Coordinates of C-alpha atoms and ligand atoms in Angstrom, one line a residue:
X158 CA 5.7 10.8 31.5
X159 CA 2.8 13.1 31.1
X160 CA 0.8 12.1 28.0
X161 CA -2.5 10.7 27.3
X162 CA -1.8 8.4 24.5
X163 CA -2.7 4.7 24.5
X164 CA -0.8 2.0 22.9
X165 CA -2.0 -1.2 21.4
X166 CA 0.5 -3.9 20.3
X167 CA -0.6 -6.4 17.7
X168 CA 1.5 -9.8 17.5
X169 CA 0.7 -12.7 15.3
X170 CA 1.2 -16.4 16.1
X171 CA 1.2 -19.9 14.6
X172 CA 1.8 -18.8 11.0
X173 CA 2.1 -15.7 8.7
X174 CA -0.5 -14.5 6.4
X175 CA -3.3 -14.4 9.0
X176 CA -3.9 -10.9 8.1
X177 CA -2.4 -8.9 10.8
X178 CA -2.0 -5.8 8.8
X179 CA -5.6 -5.9 8.0
X180 CA -6.6 -6.5 11.6
X181 CA -4.4 -3.5 12.8
X182 CA -6.0 -1.3 10.0
X183 CA -9.6 -2.4 10.9
X184 CA -8.8 -1.8 14.7
X185 CA -7.8 1.7 13.6
X186 CA -11.0 2.2 11.7
X187 CA -13.2 1.0 14.5
X188 CA -11.3 3.5 16.9
X189 CA -11.8 6.4 14.6
X190 CA -15.5 5.5 14.2
X191 CA -15.8 6.1 17.9
X192 CA -14.4 9.7 17.6
X193 CA -10.8 8.8 18.5
X194 CA -7.6 9.7 16.6
X195 CA -5.2 7.1 15.8
X196 CA -1.8 6.2 14.1
X197 CA -0.4 2.9 13.1
X198 CA 3.0 1.8 13.0
X199 CA 4.7 -1.2 11.6
X200 CA 7.9 -2.8 13.2
X201 CA 9.4 -5.2 10.7
X202 CA 12.0 -7.9 11.9
X203 CA 14.0 -8.0 8.6
X204 CA 17.5 -6.4 8.3
X205 CA 16.9 -4.3 5.0
X206 CA 16.7 -0.6 6.3
X207 CA 13.5 -0.2 4.4
X208 CA 11.7 -2.4 1.7
X209 CA 12.8 0.0 -1.1
X210 CA 15.3 -2.3 -2.5
X211 CA 13.3 -5.7 -1.9
X212 CA 11.9 -7.7 -4.7
X213 CA 8.1 -7.4 -5.0
X214 CA 8.1 -11.2 -5.8
X215 CA 9.4 -11.8 -2.3
X216 CA 7.8 -9.2 -0.3
X217 CA 5.0 -7.7 -2.2
X218 CA 4.5 -4.1 -3.1
X219 CA 6.5 -1.1 -1.7
X220 CA 4.1 1.4 -0.3
X221 CA 5.2 4.9 -0.7
X222 CA 4.0 7.7 1.7
X223 CA 3.8 11.4 1.0
X224 CA 7.1 12.0 2.8
X225 CA 8.8 9.7 0.2
X226 CA 9.4 6.7 2.5
X227 CA 9.3 3.4 0.8
X228 CA 7.4 1.2 3.3
X229 CA 5.7 -2.1 3.9
X230 CA 2.7 -2.7 2.1
X231 CA 0.6 -2.9 5.5
X232 CA 0.9 0.8 5.6
X233 CA -1.3 0.9 2.5
X234 CA -4.0 -1.0 4.5
X235 CA -3.5 1.5 7.3
X236 CA -4.0 4.6 5.1
X237 CA -7.0 3.0 3.2
X238 CA -8.8 2.1 6.5
X239 CA -8.0 5.1 8.5
X240 CA -7.2 8.9 8.3
X241 CA -3.8 8.6 9.8
X242 CA -1.1 10.4 7.9
X243 CA 1.9 8.0 7.7
X244 CA 5.5 8.7 7.0
X245 CA 8.8 7.3 7.8
X246 CA 8.0 7.2 11.6
X247 CA 5.3 4.7 10.7
X248 CA 7.7 1.8 9.6
X249 CA 10.9 0.6 11.4
X250 CA 12.7 -2.5 10.6
X251 CA 15.6 -4.2 12.5
X252 CA 18.0 -2.7 9.9
X253 CA 16.7 0.8 10.5
X254 CA 16.9 0.5 14.3
X255 CA 20.5 -1.1 14.2
X256 CA 21.6 1.6 11.6
X257 CA 20.6 4.2 14.0
X258 CA 22.3 2.5 17.0
X259 CA 25.5 2.0 15.3
X260 CA 25.6 5.6 13.8
X261 CA 25.2 6.7 17.3
X262 CA 28.0 4.4 18.6
X263 CA 30.3 5.7 15.9
X264 CA 29.5 9.2 17.0
X265 CA 30.6 8.2 20.5
X266 CA 27.1 8.8 21.9
X267 CA 27.4 5.8 24.3
X268 CA 30.4 7.2 25.9
X269 CA 32.5 4.1 25.6
X270 CA 29.8 1.8 27.0
X271 CA 29.3 -1.7 25.5
X272 CA 26.4 -1.5 23.1
X273 CA 24.0 -4.3 23.6
X274 CA 20.5 -5.7 22.4
X275 CA 19.2 -4.9 25.9
X276 CA 19.0 -2.0 26.6
X277 CA 20.4 -0.2 23.5
X278 CA 18.4 -1.9 20.7
X279 CA 15.3 -2.2 22.9
X280 CA 15.5 1.6 24.0
X281 CA 15.8 2.5 20.4
X282 CA 12.8 0.5 19.5
X283 CA 10.8 2.1 22.3
X284 CA 11.9 5.4 21.3
X285 CA 10.7 4.9 17.9
X286 CA 7.3 4.0 19.1
X287 CA 7.3 7.0 21.5
X288 CA 7.8 9.2 18.6
X289 CA 3.9 9.2 18.3
X290 CA 3.2 9.8 21.9
X291 CA 0.9 12.7 22.4
X292 CA 0.2 13.0 18.6
X293 CA -3.0 10.9 18.7
X294 CA -5.3 9.1 21.3
X295 CA -4.3 5.8 20.3
X296 CA -1.1 4.4 18.7
X297 CA -1.4 0.9 17.2
X298 CA 1.7 -1.0 16.7
X299 CA 2.0 -4.1 14.5
X300 CA 4.8 -6.4 15.2
X301 CA 5.9 -8.2 11.8
X302 CA 6.6 -11.7 11.7
X303 CA 5.2 -14.7 13.7
X304 CA 5.9 -15.4 17.6
X305 CA 8.6 -17.8 17.8
X306 CA 10.9 -16.1 15.0
X307 CA 14.3 -15.4 16.4
X308 CA 14.5 -12.1 14.4
X309 CA 11.4 -10.5 16.1
X310 CA 12.9 -11.2 19.7
X311 CA 14.2 -7.7 20.3
X312 CA 11.0 -6.1 19.2
X313 CA 8.9 -8.3 21.5
X314 CA 11.2 -7.6 24.5
X315 CA 10.8 -3.9 23.8
X316 CA 7.0 -4.0 24.0
X317 CA 7.1 -6.1 26.9
X318 CA 9.2 -3.5 28.8
X319 CA 6.9 -0.9 27.3
X320 CA 4.1 -1.7 29.7
X321 CA 6.4 -1.7 32.7
X322 CA 7.5 1.8 31.6
X323 CA 4.0 3.2 31.2
X324 CA 0.7 2.9 33.2
X325 CA -0.7 -0.6 32.9
X326 CA -4.1 0.7 31.6
X327 CA -2.3 2.6 28.7
X328 CA -0.9 -0.5 27.0
X329 CA -2.7 -3.3 25.4
X330 CA -1.5 -6.6 23.7
X331 CA -3.6 -8.2 21.1
X332 CA -2.6 -11.6 19.6
X333 CA -3.9 -12.9 16.4
X334 CA -3.8 -16.6 16.1
X335 CA -5.3 -19.4 13.9
X336 CA -8.2 -21.7 14.9
X337 CA -8.6 -24.3 12.1
X338 CA -11.4 -26.2 11.2
X339 CA -10.3 -29.9 10.9
X340 CA -12.8 -31.6 8.5
X341 CA -11.9 -35.2 9.6
X342 CA -12.6 -34.3 13.3
X343 CA -15.6 -32.1 12.4
X344 CA -14.5 -29.4 14.8
X345 CA -12.2 -26.3 15.2
X346 CA -9.0 -27.0 17.1
X347 CA -7.6 -24.6 19.7
X348 CA -4.3 -26.2 20.2
X349 CA -2.3 -24.0 17.9
X350 CA -3.7 -20.9 19.9
X351 CA -2.7 -22.4 23.1
X352 CA 0.7 -23.1 21.9
X353 CA 1.3 -19.7 20.5
X354 CA 0.0 -17.9 23.6
X355 CA 2.3 -20.2 25.7
X356 CA 5.2 -19.0 23.5
X357 CA 4.2 -15.4 23.9
X358 CA 3.9 -15.8 27.7
X359 CA 7.4 -17.5 27.8
X360 CA 8.9 -14.2 26.8
X361 CA 6.7 -12.4 29.4
X362 CA 3.9 -10.9 27.4
X363 CA 0.4 -12.0 28.5
X364 CA -2.1 -11.0 25.6
X365 CA -5.2 -9.2 26.8
X366 CA -7.3 -10.0 23.6
X367 CA -7.3 -12.9 21.2
X368 CA -8.2 -12.5 17.6
X369 CA -8.9 -16.0 16.3
X370 CA -8.7 -16.4 12.6
X371 CA -11.0 -19.1 11.4
X372 CA -13.5 -19.8 8.7
X373 CA -16.6 -19.9 11.0
X374 CA -18.0 -18.1 14.1
X375 CA -16.8 -19.7 17.4
X376 CA -19.3 -21.0 19.7
X377 CA -19.3 -19.8 23.4
X378 CA -17.9 -23.3 24.5
X379 CA -14.9 -22.9 22.2
X380 CA -14.3 -19.3 23.4
X381 CA -14.7 -20.5 27.1
X382 CA -12.0 -23.0 26.5
X383 CA -9.6 -20.7 24.8
X384 CA -10.1 -18.1 27.5
X385 CA -9.4 -20.7 30.3
X386 CA -6.2 -22.0 28.7
X387 CA -5.0 -18.6 27.6
X388 CA -6.0 -16.6 30.6
X389 CA -8.0 -14.0 29.0
X390 CA -11.9 -12.9 29.4
X391 CA -14.3 -15.0 27.3
X392 CA -15.5 -11.7 25.8
X393 CA -11.7 -11.1 24.8
X394 CA -11.8 -13.9 22.5
X395 CA -12.8 -12.6 19.3
X396 CA -13.6 -14.5 16.1
X397 CA -11.6 -13.1 13.2
X398 CA -13.8 -14.9 10.5
X399 CA -12.9 -15.0 6.9
X400 CA -14.6 -12.5 4.9
X401 CA -15.2 -12.0 1.2
X402 CA -14.5 -8.3 1.1
X403 CA -11.5 -6.9 3.3
X404 CA -13.7 -3.9 4.1
X405 CA -16.0 -6.2 6.1
X406 CA -13.2 -6.8 8.8
X407 CA -14.4 -3.7 10.8
X408 CA -17.8 -4.8 10.8
X409 CA -17.1 -8.4 11.8
X410 CA -14.9 -7.2 14.6
X411 CA -17.4 -4.8 15.9
X412 CA -20.2 -7.6 16.0
X413 CA -17.8 -9.4 18.1
X414 CA -17.4 -6.8 20.5
X415 CA -13.9 -6.0 19.8
X416 CA -14.0 -2.2 20.1
X417 CA -16.0 -2.2 23.2
X418 CA -13.5 -4.5 24.8
X419 CA -10.4 -2.3 23.7
X420 CA -12.0 1.0 25.1
X421 CA -13.0 -0.8 28.3
X422 CA -9.5 -2.3 28.9
X423 CA -7.7 0.8 28.0
X424 CA -10.3 2.9 30.1
X425 CA -11.0 5.2 27.2
X426 CA -14.3 7.1 27.3
X427 CA -15.5 7.1 23.7
X428 CA -18.7 7.6 21.9
X429 CA -20.5 4.6 20.3
X430 CA -19.2 3.8 16.9
X431 CA -20.6 5.3 13.8
X432 CA -20.2 2.6 11.2
X433 CA -22.9 3.5 8.6
X434 CA -20.2 4.5 6.0
X435 CA -18.6 1.0 6.3
X436 CA -21.9 -0.7 5.9
X437 CA -22.9 1.5 3.1
X438 CA -19.6 0.6 1.4
X439 CA -20.1 -3.1 2.0
X440 CA -23.6 -2.9 0.6
X441 CA -22.2 -1.4 -2.6
X442 CA -19.4 -3.8 -2.9
X443 CA -21.8 -6.7 -2.3
X444 CA -24.5 -5.7 -4.9
X445 CA -22.8 -4.1 -8.1
X446 CA -25.1 -3.7 -11.1
X447 CA -22.2 -4.0 -13.7
X448 CA -18.9 -5.7 -14.2
X449 CA -15.8 -4.9 -16.2
X450 CA -12.7 -6.9 -16.9
X451 CA -9.4 -4.9 -16.6
X452 CA -6.2 -6.4 -18.1
X453 CA -3.2 -5.7 -16.0
X454 CA -0.2 -6.3 -18.2
X455 CA 2.8 -6.5 -16.0
X456 CA 5.7 -8.6 -15.1
X457 CA 4.8 -9.6 -11.5
X458 CA 1.6 -11.1 -12.7
X459 CA 1.6 -14.3 -10.8
X460 CA 1.7 -12.6 -7.3
X461 CA -1.1 -10.2 -6.6
X462 CA 0.6 -8.9 -3.4
X463 CA 2.9 -7.0 -5.7
X464 CA 0.1 -4.8 -7.0
X465 CA -1.8 -4.5 -3.6
X466 CA -2.7 -0.9 -3.8
X467 CA -3.3 -1.0 -7.4
X468 CA -5.8 -3.8 -6.9
X469 CA -7.5 -1.9 -4.2
X470 CA -7.7 1.4 -6.2
X471 CA -9.3 -0.6 -9.2
X472 CA -11.9 -1.9 -6.8
X473 CA -12.5 1.7 -5.4
X474 CA -12.9 2.9 -8.9
X475 CA -15.8 0.4 -9.4
X476 CA -17.8 1.7 -6.5
X477 CA -19.1 5.0 -7.8
X478 CA -19.9 3.2 -11.1
X479 CA -21.8 0.4 -9.5
X480 CA -19.4 -2.0 -11.0
X481 CA -17.5 -5.0 -10.1
X482 CA -13.9 -5.0 -11.3
X483 CA -12.6 -8.2 -12.4
X484 CA -8.9 -8.2 -12.6
X485 CA -7.1 -10.2 -15.4
X486 CA -3.4 -10.4 -14.6
X487 CA -1.6 -10.9 -18.2
X488 CA 2.0 -11.7 -18.4
X489 CA 3.5 -9.0 -20.8
X490 CA 6.0 -11.7 -22.0
X491 CA 3.2 -13.7 -23.4
X492 CA 2.0 -10.8 -25.8
X493 CA 3.5 -10.8 -29.2
X494 CA 2.9 -9.0 -32.5
X495 CA 0.4 -11.3 -33.6
X496 CA -1.6 -12.4 -30.5
X497 CA -2.8 -9.2 -28.9
X498 CA -6.4 -9.6 -30.1
X499 CA -6.5 -13.1 -28.4
X500 CA -4.8 -12.3 -25.2
X501 CA -6.8 -9.0 -24.8
X502 CA -10.0 -10.3 -26.2
X503 CA -12.0 -10.2 -22.8
X504 CA -10.5 -7.1 -21.7
X505 CA -12.5 -3.7 -21.4
X506 CA -9.6 -1.7 -20.1
X507 CA -5.9 -2.1 -20.3
X508 CA -3.8 -1.1 -17.5
X509 CA 0.2 -1.0 -17.6
X510 CA 1.3 -0.6 -14.0
X511 CA 4.7 0.6 -12.6
X512 CA 7.7 -1.7 -12.9
X513 CA 11.5 -1.8 -13.1
X514 CA 13.6 -3.9 -15.5
X515 CA 13.6 -4.8 -19.1
X516 CA 11.4 -8.1 -19.0
X517 CA 8.0 -7.8 -20.7
X518 CA 8.7 -4.3 -22.2
X519 CA 7.9 -5.2 -25.8
X520 CA 4.7 -6.9 -24.8
X521 CA 3.7 -3.7 -22.8
X522 CA 4.4 -1.5 -25.8
X523 CA 2.1 -3.8 -27.9
X524 CA -0.5 -3.8 -25.4
X525 CA -0.6 0.0 -25.5
X526 CA -0.7 0.1 -29.3
X527 CA -3.4 -2.4 -29.4
X528 CA -5.5 -0.4 -26.9
X529 CA -4.9 3.0 -28.8
X530 CA -5.7 1.7 -32.0
X531 CA -8.9 -0.4 -30.9
X532 CA -10.2 2.6 -28.6
X533 CA -9.8 0.5 -25.6
X534 CA -9.3 2.5 -22.4
X535 CA -5.8 2.7 -21.4
X536 CA -4.3 3.7 -18.1
X537 CA -0.4 3.8 -17.9
X538 CA 0.9 4.2 -14.4
X539 CA 4.6 5.3 -14.0
X540 CA 6.4 2.8 -16.3
X541 CA 3.0 2.4 -18.0
X542 CA 3.0 6.2 -19.0
X543 CA 6.7 5.9 -20.2
X544 CA 5.6 2.8 -22.3
X545 CA 2.7 4.8 -23.8
X546 CA 5.2 7.7 -24.7
X547 CA 7.5 5.4 -26.3
X548 CA 4.8 3.6 -28.3
X549 CA 3.3 7.0 -29.5
X550 CA 6.7 8.2 -30.5
X551 CA 7.5 5.3 -32.6
X552 CA 4.2 4.6 -34.2
X553 CA 2.6 8.1 -34.5
X554 CA 5.2 10.7 -34.4
X555 CA 7.5 8.5 -36.7
X556 CA 10.3 8.6 -34.3
X557 CA 12.1 5.3 -35.1
X558 CA 13.9 3.5 -32.6
X559 CA 12.5 5.8 -29.8
X560 CA 12.8 4.1 -26.3
X561 CA 13.5 4.6 -22.6
X562 CA 17.2 4.8 -22.0
X563 CA 16.5 2.4 -19.1
X564 CA 15.8 -0.3 -21.5
X565 CA 18.0 0.7 -24.5
X566 CA 21.3 2.6 -23.5
X567 CA 22.0 3.4 -27.1
X568 CA 18.7 4.4 -28.4
X569 CA 19.0 7.3 -30.8
X570 CA 16.0 8.7 -29.4
X571 CA 15.6 8.6 -25.6
X572 CA 12.1 10.0 -25.2
X573 CA 12.3 8.8 -21.4
X574 CA 15.7 9.4 -19.9
X575 CA 17.6 10.0 -16.7
X576 CA 17.4 13.8 -16.1
X577 CA 20.8 14.9 -15.1
X578 CA 19.7 17.9 -13.2
X579 CA 16.4 19.0 -12.0
X580 CA 14.8 21.7 -9.9
X581 CA 13.0 20.1 -7.1
X582 CA 9.9 22.2 -6.4
X583 CA 9.5 20.6 -3.0
X584 CA 12.8 21.4 -1.5
X585 CA 13.7 24.4 -3.7
X586 CA 17.0 22.8 -4.6
X587 CA 18.6 21.4 -7.7
X588 CA 18.7 17.6 -7.6
X589 CA 21.2 15.5 -9.5
X590 CA 20.7 12.1 -10.7
X591 CA 22.8 9.8 -13.1
X592 CA 23.6 6.4 -13.9
X593 CA 26.2 6.1 -11.0
X594 CA 23.8 7.3 -8.5
X595 CA 23.3 4.8 -5.6
X596 CA 20.6 2.1 -6.3
X597 CA 17.6 3.1 -3.9
X598 CA 19.1 6.5 -3.4
X599 CA 18.4 8.2 -6.7
X600 CA 14.6 8.0 -7.2
X601 CA 12.1 10.7 -7.2
X602 CA 10.1 9.6 -4.2
X603 CA 6.9 10.9 -2.4
X604 CA 4.5 13.7 -3.0
X605 CA 5.1 16.3 -5.7
X606 CA 2.7 19.0 -6.9
X607 CA 1.4 18.9 -10.5
X608 CA -0.7 21.6 -12.5
X609 CA -3.5 20.2 -14.4
X610 CA -4.3 21.7 -17.9
X611 CA -7.9 22.6 -18.7
X612 CA -9.9 20.7 -21.1
X613 CA -8.3 17.5 -20.5
X614 CA -9.3 14.1 -19.3
X615 CA -7.1 14.7 -16.3
X616 CA -9.0 18.1 -15.6
X617 CA -12.3 16.2 -16.0
X618 CA -11.3 13.7 -13.5
X619 CA -9.7 15.9 -10.7
X620 CA -11.9 19.1 -11.3
X621 CA -9.0 21.3 -10.0
X622 CA -5.9 22.7 -11.4
X623 CA -3.4 21.6 -8.7
X624 CA -2.8 18.3 -7.3
X625 CA -0.4 16.3 -5.4
X626 CA 0.6 12.7 -6.1
X627 CA 3.1 10.2 -5.1
X628 CA 6.2 9.2 -7.3
X629 CA 8.7 6.4 -7.1
X630 CA 10.9 6.3 -10.3
X631 CA 14.3 7.2 -11.7
X632 CA 13.4 8.1 -15.4
X633 CA 11.6 11.0 -16.8
X634 CA 10.0 12.3 -20.0
X635 CA 12.6 14.0 -22.2
X636 CA 11.4 17.6 -23.0
X637 CA 13.5 17.6 -26.1
X638 CA 10.6 15.7 -27.8
X639 CA 7.9 17.6 -26.2
X640 CA 7.1 19.8 -29.2
X641 CA 7.4 17.0 -31.7
X642 CA 5.1 14.8 -29.8
X643 CA 2.7 17.6 -29.1
X644 CA 2.4 18.4 -32.9
X645 CA 1.7 14.7 -33.5
X646 CA -1.3 14.9 -30.9
X647 CA 0.0 13.9 -27.5
X648 CA -1.4 16.1 -24.9
X649 CA 0.6 17.1 -21.8
X650 CA -2.1 17.4 -19.2
X651 CA -0.1 17.4 -16.1
X652 CA 3.2 19.4 -15.6
X653 CA 5.3 20.4 -12.5
X654 CA 4.6 23.8 -11.6
X655 CA 8.0 25.0 -12.9
X656 CA 7.2 23.5 -16.3
X657 CA 10.1 21.0 -16.1
X658 CA 8.7 17.7 -15.4
X659 CA 5.9 16.0 -17.4
X660 CA 3.5 14.2 -15.1
X661 CA 0.5 13.2 -17.1
X662 CA 0.1 12.6 -20.9
X663 CA -3.1 11.7 -22.9
X664 CA -4.3 11.1 -26.4
X665 CA -6.9 13.1 -28.2
X666 CA -9.7 11.3 -30.3
X667 CA -9.6 8.2 -28.0
X668 CA -12.5 7.5 -25.5
X669 CA -9.7 7.3 -22.5
X670 CA -6.0 7.1 -23.0
X671 CA -4.0 8.4 -20.1
X672 CA -0.5 7.9 -18.5
X673 CA 0.8 9.5 -15.4
X674 CA 4.3 9.5 -13.9
X675 CA 3.1 9.2 -10.5
X676 CA 1.4 6.2 -8.5
X677 CA -2.2 7.4 -8.0
X678 CA -3.2 4.0 -6.4
X679 CA -1.2 5.1 -3.1
X680 CA -4.0 7.7 -2.6
X681 CA -7.1 5.9 -3.4
X682 CA -9.5 5.2 -0.5
X683 CA -12.6 2.9 -0.4
X684 CA -14.6 6.0 0.8
X685 CA -13.0 8.4 -1.7
X686 CA -11.9 6.5 -4.8
X687 CA -9.2 8.1 -6.8
X688 CA -10.8 10.2 -9.7
X689 CA -8.4 8.7 -12.3
X690 CA -9.4 5.3 -11.4
X691 CA -13.2 6.3 -11.2
X692 CA -12.9 7.6 -14.8
X693 CA -10.9 4.7 -16.2
X694 CA -13.5 2.2 -14.9
X695 CA -16.2 4.3 -16.2
X696 CA -14.7 4.5 -19.7
X697 CA -14.0 0.7 -19.5
X698 CA -17.7 0.2 -18.6
X699 CA -18.8 2.2 -21.6
X700 CA -16.5 0.2 -23.7
X701 CA -17.9 -3.0 -22.4
X702 CA -21.4 -1.9 -23.3
X703 CA -20.4 -1.0 -26.9
X704 CA -18.8 -4.6 -27.0
X705 CA -22.0 -6.2 -26.5
Ligands
LIG139 N1 11.5 2.0 -14.1 C1 10.9 3.2 -14.3 C2 11.6 4.3 -13.7 O1 12.5 4.1 -13.0 C3 9.5 3.3 -13.8 C4 9.3 3.1 -12.4 C5 8.0 2.8 -12.0 O2 7.1 2.4 -12.7 N2 7.6 3.0 -10.6 O3 11.5 5.5 -14.0

């Protein structure tokens, strides 16, 4: 076919949650550290066309890419670990594949043929993988789900065929399994791995490398046993040991010889890895000098998966401040008029994250008020900015009954509302949005430019006057109230280039109170912490010192 791209397929066995997404991201990081370019793609077996409509309780966070795709949260790991630029071509679901095949069938593209899983669905899957051919040195493809699920079969069949279509040395299969330690027997057990590989082989895939998730380094004998039963080289049995910090994973994999094995099997000539940045990062994470408690006042508080990127961005914000960031998840529903001081007693910074739906709104407004009145740093993200605007309008600007029309359709003062028509700077077209817009189809999604006003907290953080950040919301600030709120002391420190959309607000005479309409957490990286998170943590650290 005439391209030089290599492909690595990563499957998972035994059970879910073994960290396949992180493993894929860490492999990407290792290959980049050897001077190779990579991209990472996730193939998800579920039928939703994308995770945009999925409940974060069930599926975790929806990660948004620059191009406005709503994707699986694993893409967040991929972006945080590598320099890959991800977009809609990096996440395919069964739903998206079928959607495309069925559209082609309706258009008559199959010329009257019977449309079948093999070859039509499997071809569509292979085509989606091939979209990345020739764009990078190595394409890493993570297959969602666990071997044995019926949903993932077409994907596995497609990747099986893939090696037959290409040169053998261009394709590599890596399988992640579990090697549990059984306390009563006093040893690790290899049987689940043997069974999982047997299952994989029964559908025609012989793994080349096994990543064995376990709580201890595997002895040579255990590795030999696994190698023998699973028909891989002993040096292709890699211990994927539990770690304290996720950013340790590339280093552990490297110590186990994973990147050497990958480049050997794929016959790639690559330089020795440069892992100093990862080592330095880990050193900083392991030895912080300070600690702060950040209260995250939200709805999905019992499931940290829902705020994956946020949690990571907060951790990144601690790094340049030499500071460990403790996350206190606070259920907004538990906050009432009289208990704010108790619920938020140990908190050095309040963060109200993005969210949808009515539940917890009053508690979030009270938390914003408490932070404002007590000079506690406040960071409002998307919904958190809207909440801050509502609170300010009601309690400072004296606009009684001010609310977001998302939560009170009949509010006399919709300071946050559905903008019916707006000029999209990105596409140069007018966009329409109203109450009847299709759910999932009417959001402002992806990267938008924003101008930063001088002499503001935002400018202090970004040190530049034009930025680009990612959005995922329907509601906007209502410009009818701009003048009144400005007169009352609200600063509009980030505005779209055409002046129409308010993107950042802040309050003067407060150590650090800022709300942004976008989601900065999606762009934070461990090696390049997001400036707003960095400054929020710095302000929280200062507050914590005052506290003592
Ligand atoms: N529900 C709000 C909106 O749609 C905020 C969304 C969010 O926080 N991501 O505008």
